[in-house]
Structures are given as C-alpha cells and as structure tokens.
Amino acid sequence: MEYDVHIIGGGLAGSEAAWQLARRGARVRLSEMRGGGDSTPAHQGAGLAELVCSNSFRSDDSDKNAVGLLHHEMRALDSLVMTAAAAAQVPAGSALAVDREVFSAEVEAALAALPTLTVVRERIDRLPSAGLTIVATGPLTAAALADSIGTATGASSLAFFDAIAPIVYRDSIDMDVCWMASRWDKGETKDYINCPMNLEQYRAFHQGLLDGDTTEFREWEASTPYFEGCMPIEVMAARGLDTLRFGPMKPVGLDNPHDATPEFPQGRWPHAVVQLRQDNKLGTLWNMVGFQTKLKHAEQVRLFRTIPGLENAEFARLGGLHRNTFLNSPQLLDRQLRLKSAPHIRFAGQITGCEGYVESSAVGLMAGMMAAAELVGRTWTAPPRTTALGALLAHITGDAEAESYQPMNINFGLFPPVEPDVKKKQRKDAYTQRAKIDLAAWQEPTNFD
C-alpha cells in the first residue's frame, strides 16, 4: 500500500501518532523493528506501545496535578493511549496504572482495526530523504538510525541512563510482616504493599546498597549522566544516609498495624518503608516503587531479600539499566516538531527530550495532528501555552534553554504564571481550571480535526 506518512517506531508516541493520522483517513506505514528480528536492551517482547520502566502513568488528578491535567487533555483529543489505559487499568490509588500486557494488546487491536494503517516489522537504518516522516524511535534508537540522525542534525545527541525497577510475585510477599495502605497514607483506598524497616534494618540495607556489586560501564558510557527523575536507588543512597527516607522509602503517614500497642492502636510509623505497586490486572505482579537499579542481578536478589516481608521474594523481573538518547530539540526542531534542516521529518516522543509515558504519548499525539493538517494544506495551530499540551510543546520546541536542555516531565513550572493575587494553596486549581477552559476554546472547531 502506498502511504502518506511514514512513522518510524511503534512505541507510545509512534502508536499515538499513527492513530491520530489513520483515524483521519491518512495512509500510514508504521515501522517497528521489534518483531522483525531486532530488539532493544530494555524491551521484553515485540508488542506495540510496550511499557518498559513502570506500569504507572502517574497521577490521574486533573484538578491539582499537571500530569493528571495532561491525561484530561489527551482524552479530550481522543487519545489511543488514554483509551487503552482505561481498558487495562489496575488499582493504584489516585494514580493511573495498567496491566502492561493488556495495555499493549489494546493498542495493537485498535491500530489493526484502522484500514489505512499498515504495521511493518522492519528496522529503518537511515532517515528518509523525502516524504512526510515522524521519527518516534524513543530513547533506545538503533545505532545506525541514531548515526543518521546525528548526521542530519549536525550535532551529537545528548544521552543519559534510565534504570528499571524489579517486579515481585505477589504470593512470595509475607503479608504477616507487610500491610496494605495508600501511598504515604493518602486517600481512602489501600493500593500499595508496605514493607517496614526499623533503624537497624534500614542502616544495614543502606550500607548494602553502597557496597553492592553494580553493572560496569563501557568506555563509551562512562561520561553519560543520570536523569534525576529516574535515579538508581544505590546512587540516591550514596547522596546521604537519610536521602532514601525522604524519597522512595518515606514512611510518613504509614501506621504499621503489626506494630500496634494500647497507646498506639493504629500502629506506629516505621523508620523507613519499601512500597510495592500492583503491576498487572490479576494482582500477581508488584513492582518496587522507586527501586530503579544498576545492581547486578545476583546482588539484587541477595540484598532485596533482606527487606522485611521480602525474605522469600521471587522476582518476575530484576532491575536493569539502559542508555537513553535525545535531541537538543529547542535548537533543532521548529514549533511544528519539524527538523529545521529537513522539514519533511518530524520527531515525537522521548527522543525529543520529553520525559515520561504520558508526555511521550502527548507529543506523538500532537505530531500526528500536525502531519494530518499538513496533508490537507493547513497549518496546525498549537494548543495555548496555558494548557498542558501547549506548555509541553512550547518547552521542547524553543522555550527551554538549549545549552542546558534536559529531559522534562510536565509540571506547572512550564505554564505561564497565574494571576499574582491567587493564593498559593489555590494556584494548582487556577492552573487546571484555566487550562480546561482554554483547551475547550481551542477545540472550536478546526484545530481539533
């Protein structure tokens, strides 16, 4: 089949871009190397939109949280990722978490039902010299294509390490030691498993992280920095004895019912807590929240089994480490995500320097809408910068400082400030209410379709 747009990469951004184009009648070729004899260091299978690092899309609160607002805006624009997430959702309190396999299957089924979309399992080694193209190969772009991108941009891509958290089988967790509660005791649901540590246990665990045998870097990796939002736990531990207790192991608000006394019938807070979040709909797999790691596999098993309640833990997946690459997008891309030196090529997803599943999907969504407008001779007008979509797009296409550009999650710091007389406690509400009004006005009518 002849095609109007070639999308390279079948991850979250590529799948979302393909959906936005093909559902508008555009003929799309979606090239994905997994399933055609190639893979990446981090992916487990060949499914489209496979989730690698976590099963969480983070907060779903559209009134007080920037990523929840982004969920809301994507749903308003008929996002495939948000629709699939709803079908694959698992309990996670106020967060949106999914069964990974169900999620990927929902995305594949929706794309397979589009008559103008063709999915081809093939590796693309160089950027096309002509024809509308969206590159959504993510942070694990194959070496040959990465070299082609480097040649086209005239600049070296930045790179950082992204670490993966382990997953534990639920029936191997000792619930006589652990208990269920919400994340830091927020909300009425009890969606997280909590493993308590006293002072002595925590200090021994902390020292074990410092002494643990870690993956050795190759020479070409030695100068690659970590992204702060996905810091390996042993790297956090090296920053100080209590760093973890103020981060992923924070015990605030978590009363341990196994430590109840007449004086404290609800229990006492432990010195530190390891939390696990449900990873699939069956509830058989639970991931260790914030436990991204570069420890060697045998070291992970040994050390993580010293955590109270995980003495007999069986791991469905151990932690890992992979290198991520991304463009200096504020310097290289125009406001329509086009490569300035080759405007027939757009980039979308994590390779642009957005960080996170939802953000990557959102940029894919916008890239698809931009290309669809271009096919019919229109210039797509971006959502206002007061919206999450508009703020994210503006940041990666020019508002960020190119010299210090780093991957960025959506946050209210990317939005234009609200009126200065708005009280601090009301600012999040002010940001989200303004965004929802402005998005609704922007959708009238041509910018949406």
PDB file of C-alpha atoms in Angstrom, residues 246-407:
ATOM      1  CA  PHE A 246      12.910  11.464  52.256  1.00  0.00           C
ATOM      2  CA  GLY A 247      12.369   9.859  48.857  1.00  0.00           C
ATOM      3  CA  PRO A 248      11.018   6.455  47.781  1.00  0.00           C
ATOM      4  CA  MET A 249      11.319   4.971  51.309  1.00  0.00           C
ATOM      5  CA  LYS A 250       9.494   7.796  53.102  1.00  0.00           C
ATOM      6  CA  PRO A 251       7.403   6.381  55.996  1.00  0.00           C
ATOM      7  CA  VAL A 252       5.271   9.483  56.655  1.00  0.00           C
ATOM      8  CA  GLY A 253       1.642   8.660  57.458  1.00  0.00           C
ATOM      9  CA  LEU A 254       2.117   4.893  57.232  1.00  0.00           C
ATOM     10  CA  ASP A 255       0.978   3.366  60.512  1.00  0.00           C
ATOM     11  CA  ASN A 256       2.169  -0.238  60.751  1.00  0.00           C
ATOM     12  CA  PRO A 257      -0.766  -2.310  62.110  1.00  0.00           C
ATOM     13  CA  HIS A 258       1.671  -5.077  63.062  1.00  0.00           C
ATOM     14  CA  ASP A 259       3.304  -2.624  65.488  1.00  0.00           C
ATOM     15  CA  ALA A 260       0.177  -1.636  67.403  1.00  0.00           C
ATOM     16  CA  THR A 261       0.130  -1.011  71.166  1.00  0.00           C
ATOM     17  CA  PRO A 262      -2.572   0.128  73.623  1.00  0.00           C
ATOM     18  CA  GLU A 263      -1.051   3.595  73.396  1.00  0.00           C
ATOM     19  CA  PHE A 264      -0.926   3.491  69.581  1.00  0.00           C
ATOM     20  CA  PRO A 265      -3.751   1.155  68.485  1.00  0.00           C
ATOM     21  CA  GLN A 266      -3.325   2.081  64.805  1.00  0.00           C
ATOM     22  CA  GLY A 267       0.369   1.269  64.893  1.00  0.00           C
ATOM     23  CA  ARG A 268       3.499   3.380  64.603  1.00  0.00           C
ATOM     24  CA  TRP A 269       5.401   4.748  61.645  1.00  0.00           C
ATOM     25  CA  PRO A 270       8.432   2.581  60.723  1.00  0.00           C
ATOM     26  CA  HIS A 271      11.836   4.181  60.303  1.00  0.00           C
ATOM     27  CA  ALA A 272      11.570   3.552  56.555  1.00  0.00           C
ATOM     28  CA  VAL A 273       9.210   1.747  54.151  1.00  0.00           C
ATOM     29  CA  VAL A 274       9.624  -0.074  50.866  1.00  0.00           C
ATOM     30  CA  GLN A 275       6.430   0.183  48.816  1.00  0.00           C
ATOM     31  CA  LEU A 276       5.213  -2.085  46.025  1.00  0.00           C
ATOM     32  CA  ARG A 277       2.546  -1.175  43.454  1.00  0.00           C
ATOM     33  CA  GLN A 278       0.309  -3.597  41.538  1.00  0.00           C
ATOM     34  CA  ASP A 279       1.698  -4.213  38.059  1.00  0.00           C
ATOM     35  CA  ASN A 280      -0.989  -6.330  36.344  1.00  0.00           C
ATOM     36  CA  LYS A 281      -4.768  -6.727  36.477  1.00  0.00           C
ATOM     37  CA  LEU A 282      -4.578 -10.134  38.117  1.00  0.00           C
ATOM     38  CA  GLY A 283      -2.648  -8.633  41.006  1.00  0.00           C
ATOM     39  CA  THR A 284       0.034 -11.311  40.732  1.00  0.00           C
ATOM     40  CA  LEU A 285       2.909  -8.922  39.917  1.00  0.00           C
ATOM     41  CA  TRP A 286       4.024  -5.976  42.065  1.00  0.00           C
ATOM     42  CA  ASN A 287       6.828  -3.534  41.268  1.00  0.00           C
ATOM     43  CA  MET A 288       9.150  -1.990  43.826  1.00  0.00           C
ATOM     44  CA  VAL A 289       8.359   1.730  43.727  1.00  0.00           C
ATOM     45  CA  GLY A 290      11.408   3.913  43.176  1.00  0.00           C
ATOM     46  CA  PHE A 291      13.783   0.935  43.126  1.00  0.00           C
ATOM     47  CA  GLN A 292      15.352   1.518  39.727  1.00  0.00           C
ATOM     48  CA  THR A 293      18.797  -0.031  39.972  1.00  0.00           C
ATOM     49  CA  LYS A 294      22.029  -0.919  38.223  1.00  0.00           C
ATOM     50  CA  LEU A 295      22.966  -3.603  40.775  1.00  0.00           C
ATOM     51  CA  LYS A 296      23.909  -6.928  39.238  1.00  0.00           C
ATOM     52  CA  HIS A 297      21.081  -9.465  39.267  1.00  0.00           C
ATOM     53  CA  ALA A 298      22.535 -11.786  41.905  1.00  0.00           C
ATOM     54  CA  GLU A 299      23.219  -8.784  44.141  1.00  0.00           C
ATOM     55  CA  GLN A 300      19.630  -7.591  43.749  1.00  0.00           C
ATOM     56  CA  VAL A 301      18.213 -10.936  44.825  1.00  0.00           C
ATOM     57  CA  ARG A 302      20.534 -11.127  47.848  1.00  0.00           C
ATOM     58  CA  LEU A 303      20.009  -7.556  49.035  1.00  0.00           C
ATOM     59  CA  PHE A 304      16.295  -7.158  48.307  1.00  0.00           C
ATOM     60  CA  ARG A 305      15.556 -10.359  50.236  1.00  0.00           C
ATOM     61  CA  THR A 306      16.872  -8.620  53.361  1.00  0.00           C
ATOM     62  CA  ILE A 307      13.843  -6.294  53.175  1.00  0.00           C
ATOM     63  CA  PRO A 308      11.283  -7.335  55.839  1.00  0.00           C
ATOM     64  CA  GLY A 309       8.478  -9.238  54.124  1.00  0.00           C
ATOM     65  CA  LEU A 310      10.556  -9.994  51.042  1.00  0.00           C
ATOM     66  CA  GLU A 311      12.790 -12.668  52.609  1.00  0.00           C
ATOM     67  CA  ASN A 312      11.325 -15.264  50.236  1.00  0.00           C
ATOM     68  CA  ALA A 313      10.601 -12.922  47.346  1.00  0.00           C
ATOM     69  CA  GLU A 314      10.506 -14.371  43.850  1.00  0.00           C
ATOM     70  CA  PHE A 315      11.247 -11.887  41.082  1.00  0.00           C
ATOM     71  CA  ALA A 316       9.384 -11.831  37.783  1.00  0.00           C
ATOM     72  CA  ARG A 317      11.895  -9.256  36.559  1.00  0.00           C
ATOM     73  CA  LEU A 318      15.020  -7.820  38.088  1.00  0.00           C
ATOM     74  CA  GLY A 319      16.167  -4.262  37.675  1.00  0.00           C
ATOM     75  CA  GLY A 320      18.263  -3.158  34.746  1.00  0.00           C
ATOM     76  CA  LEU A 321      19.919  -0.221  33.084  1.00  0.00           C
ATOM     77  CA  HIS A 322      19.860   1.207  29.592  1.00  0.00           C
ATOM     78  CA  ARG A 323      21.181   4.272  27.853  1.00  0.00           C
ATOM     79  CA  ASN A 324      18.749   6.879  26.603  1.00  0.00           C
ATOM     80  CA  THR A 325      19.401   9.418  23.865  1.00  0.00           C
ATOM     81  CA  PHE A 326      17.502  12.563  22.980  1.00  0.00           C
ATOM     82  CA  LEU A 327      17.815  15.576  20.702  1.00  0.00           C
ATOM     83  CA  ASN A 328      18.577  19.117  21.705  1.00  0.00           C
ATOM     84  CA  SER A 329      15.072  19.892  20.479  1.00  0.00           C
ATOM     85  CA  PRO A 330      14.905  23.636  21.305  1.00  0.00           C
ATOM     86  CA  GLN A 331      17.823  24.121  18.946  1.00  0.00           C
ATOM     87  CA  LEU A 332      16.991  21.562  16.258  1.00  0.00           C
ATOM     88  CA  LEU A 333      13.185  21.491  15.915  1.00  0.00           C
ATOM     89  CA  ASP A 334      10.712  24.154  14.858  1.00  0.00           C
ATOM     90  CA  ARG A 335       7.381  24.786  16.585  1.00  0.00           C
ATOM     91  CA  GLN A 336       5.765  22.070  14.449  1.00  0.00           C
ATOM     92  CA  LEU A 337       8.297  19.440  15.668  1.00  0.00           C
ATOM     93  CA  ARG A 338       9.990  19.504  12.264  1.00  0.00           C
ATOM     94  CA  LEU A 339      13.725  19.152  11.881  1.00  0.00           C
ATOM     95  CA  LYS A 340      14.855  22.595  10.773  1.00  0.00           C
ATOM     96  CA  SER A 341      17.448  21.154   8.394  1.00  0.00           C
ATOM     97  CA  ALA A 342      14.976  18.654   6.883  1.00  0.00           C
ATOM     98  CA  PRO A 343      11.392  19.858   7.453  1.00  0.00           C
ATOM     99  CA  HIS A 344       9.784  16.753   5.939  1.00  0.00           C
ATOM    100  CA  ILE A 345      10.863  14.953   9.137  1.00  0.00           C
ATOM    101  CA  ARG A 346       9.161  15.357  12.483  1.00  0.00           C
ATOM    102  CA  PHE A 347      10.294  13.921  15.803  1.00  0.00           C
ATOM    103  CA  ALA A 348       7.990  12.743  18.573  1.00  0.00           C
ATOM    104  CA  GLY A 349       8.202  11.113  21.976  1.00  0.00           C
ATOM    105  CA  GLN A 350      11.154  10.725  24.320  1.00  0.00           C
ATOM    106  CA  ILE A 351      13.715  11.335  21.613  1.00  0.00           C
ATOM    107  CA  THR A 352      12.581  14.993  21.715  1.00  0.00           C
ATOM    108  CA  GLY A 353      13.551  15.261  25.389  1.00  0.00           C
ATOM    109  CA  CYS A 354      10.125  14.965  26.959  1.00  0.00           C
ATOM    110  CA  GLU A 355      10.211  12.523  29.880  1.00  0.00           C
ATOM    111  CA  GLY A 356       7.527  10.028  30.839  1.00  0.00           C
ATOM    112  CA  TYR A 357       4.974   7.761  29.206  1.00  0.00           C
ATOM    113  CA  VAL A 358       2.209  10.354  29.126  1.00  0.00           C
ATOM    114  CA  GLU A 359       4.403  13.176  27.881  1.00  0.00           C
ATOM    115  CA  SER A 360       5.833  10.972  25.117  1.00  0.00           C
ATOM    116  CA  SER A 361       2.343   9.937  24.055  1.00  0.00           C
ATOM    117  CA  ALA A 362       1.165  13.550  24.117  1.00  0.00           C
ATOM    118  CA  VAL A 363       3.960  14.673  21.794  1.00  0.00           C
ATOM    119  CA  GLY A 364       3.136  11.751  19.494  1.00  0.00           C
ATOM    120  CA  LEU A 365      -0.496  12.842  19.506  1.00  0.00           C
ATOM    121  CA  MET A 366       0.421  16.389  18.528  1.00  0.00           C
ATOM    122  CA  ALA A 367       2.881  15.227  15.854  1.00  0.00           C
ATOM    123  CA  GLY A 368       0.127  13.106  14.309  1.00  0.00           C
ATOM    124  CA  MET A 369      -2.315  16.017  14.299  1.00  0.00           C
ATOM    125  CA  MET A 370       0.318  18.325  12.793  1.00  0.00           C
ATOM    126  CA  ALA A 371       1.045  15.878   9.976  1.00  0.00           C
ATOM    127  CA  ALA A 372      -2.677  15.328   9.330  1.00  0.00           C
ATOM    128  CA  ALA A 373      -3.192  19.074   8.947  1.00  0.00           C
ATOM    129  CA  GLU A 374      -0.179  19.371   6.652  1.00  0.00           C
ATOM    130  CA  LEU A 375      -1.584  16.656   4.370  1.00  0.00           C
ATOM    131  CA  VAL A 376      -4.669  18.765   3.656  1.00  0.00           C
ATOM    132  CA  GLY A 377      -2.742  22.009   3.265  1.00  0.00           C
ATOM    133  CA  ARG A 378      -3.406  23.514   6.691  1.00  0.00           C
ATOM    134  CA  THR A 379      -1.020  24.757   9.354  1.00  0.00           C
ATOM    135  CA  TRP A 380      -1.919  23.222  12.679  1.00  0.00           C
ATOM    136  CA  THR A 381      -2.310  25.765  15.472  1.00  0.00           C
ATOM    137  CA  ALA A 382      -0.871  24.527  18.750  1.00  0.00           C
ATOM    138  CA  PRO A 383      -2.983  24.494  21.922  1.00  0.00           C
ATOM    139  CA  PRO A 384      -2.494  27.583  24.087  1.00  0.00           C
ATOM    140  CA  ARG A 385       0.555  27.548  26.336  1.00  0.00           C
ATOM    141  CA  THR A 386      -1.815  27.747  29.267  1.00  0.00           C
ATOM    142  CA  THR A 387      -2.719  24.089  28.567  1.00  0.00           C
ATOM    143  CA  ALA A 388      -0.560  21.098  29.461  1.00  0.00           C
ATOM    144  CA  LEU A 389      -0.202  20.151  25.800  1.00  0.00           C
ATOM    145  CA  GLY A 390       0.742  23.671  24.774  1.00  0.00           C
ATOM    146  CA  ALA A 391       3.168  24.146  27.669  1.00  0.00           C
ATOM    147  CA  LEU A 392       4.941  20.859  26.940  1.00  0.00           C
ATOM    148  CA  LEU A 393       5.198  21.570  23.215  1.00  0.00           C
ATOM    149  CA  ALA A 394       6.479  25.089  23.787  1.00  0.00           C
ATOM    150  CA  HIS A 395       9.135  23.864  26.194  1.00  0.00           C
ATOM    151  CA  ILE A 396      10.665  21.276  23.890  1.00  0.00           C
ATOM    152  CA  THR A 397      10.462  23.408  20.739  1.00  0.00           C
ATOM    153  CA  GLY A 398      12.074  26.608  21.913  1.00  0.00           C
ATOM    154  CA  ASP A 399      11.180  27.793  25.393  1.00  0.00           C
ATOM    155  CA  ALA A 400      13.808  25.679  27.166  1.00  0.00           C
ATOM    156  CA  GLU A 401      17.425  26.793  27.334  1.00  0.00           C
ATOM    157  CA  ALA A 402      19.194  24.866  24.580  1.00  0.00           C
ATOM    158  CA  GLU A 403      22.573  24.972  26.321  1.00  0.00           C
ATOM    159  CA  SER A 404      21.297  23.225  29.449  1.00  0.00           C
ATOM    160  CA  TYR A 405      18.439  21.208  27.910  1.00  0.00           C
ATOM    161  CA  GLN A 406      17.487  18.113  29.915  1.00  0.00           C
ATOM    162  CA  PRO A 407      14.515  15.687  29.789  1.00  0.00           C
TER     163      PRO A 407
END
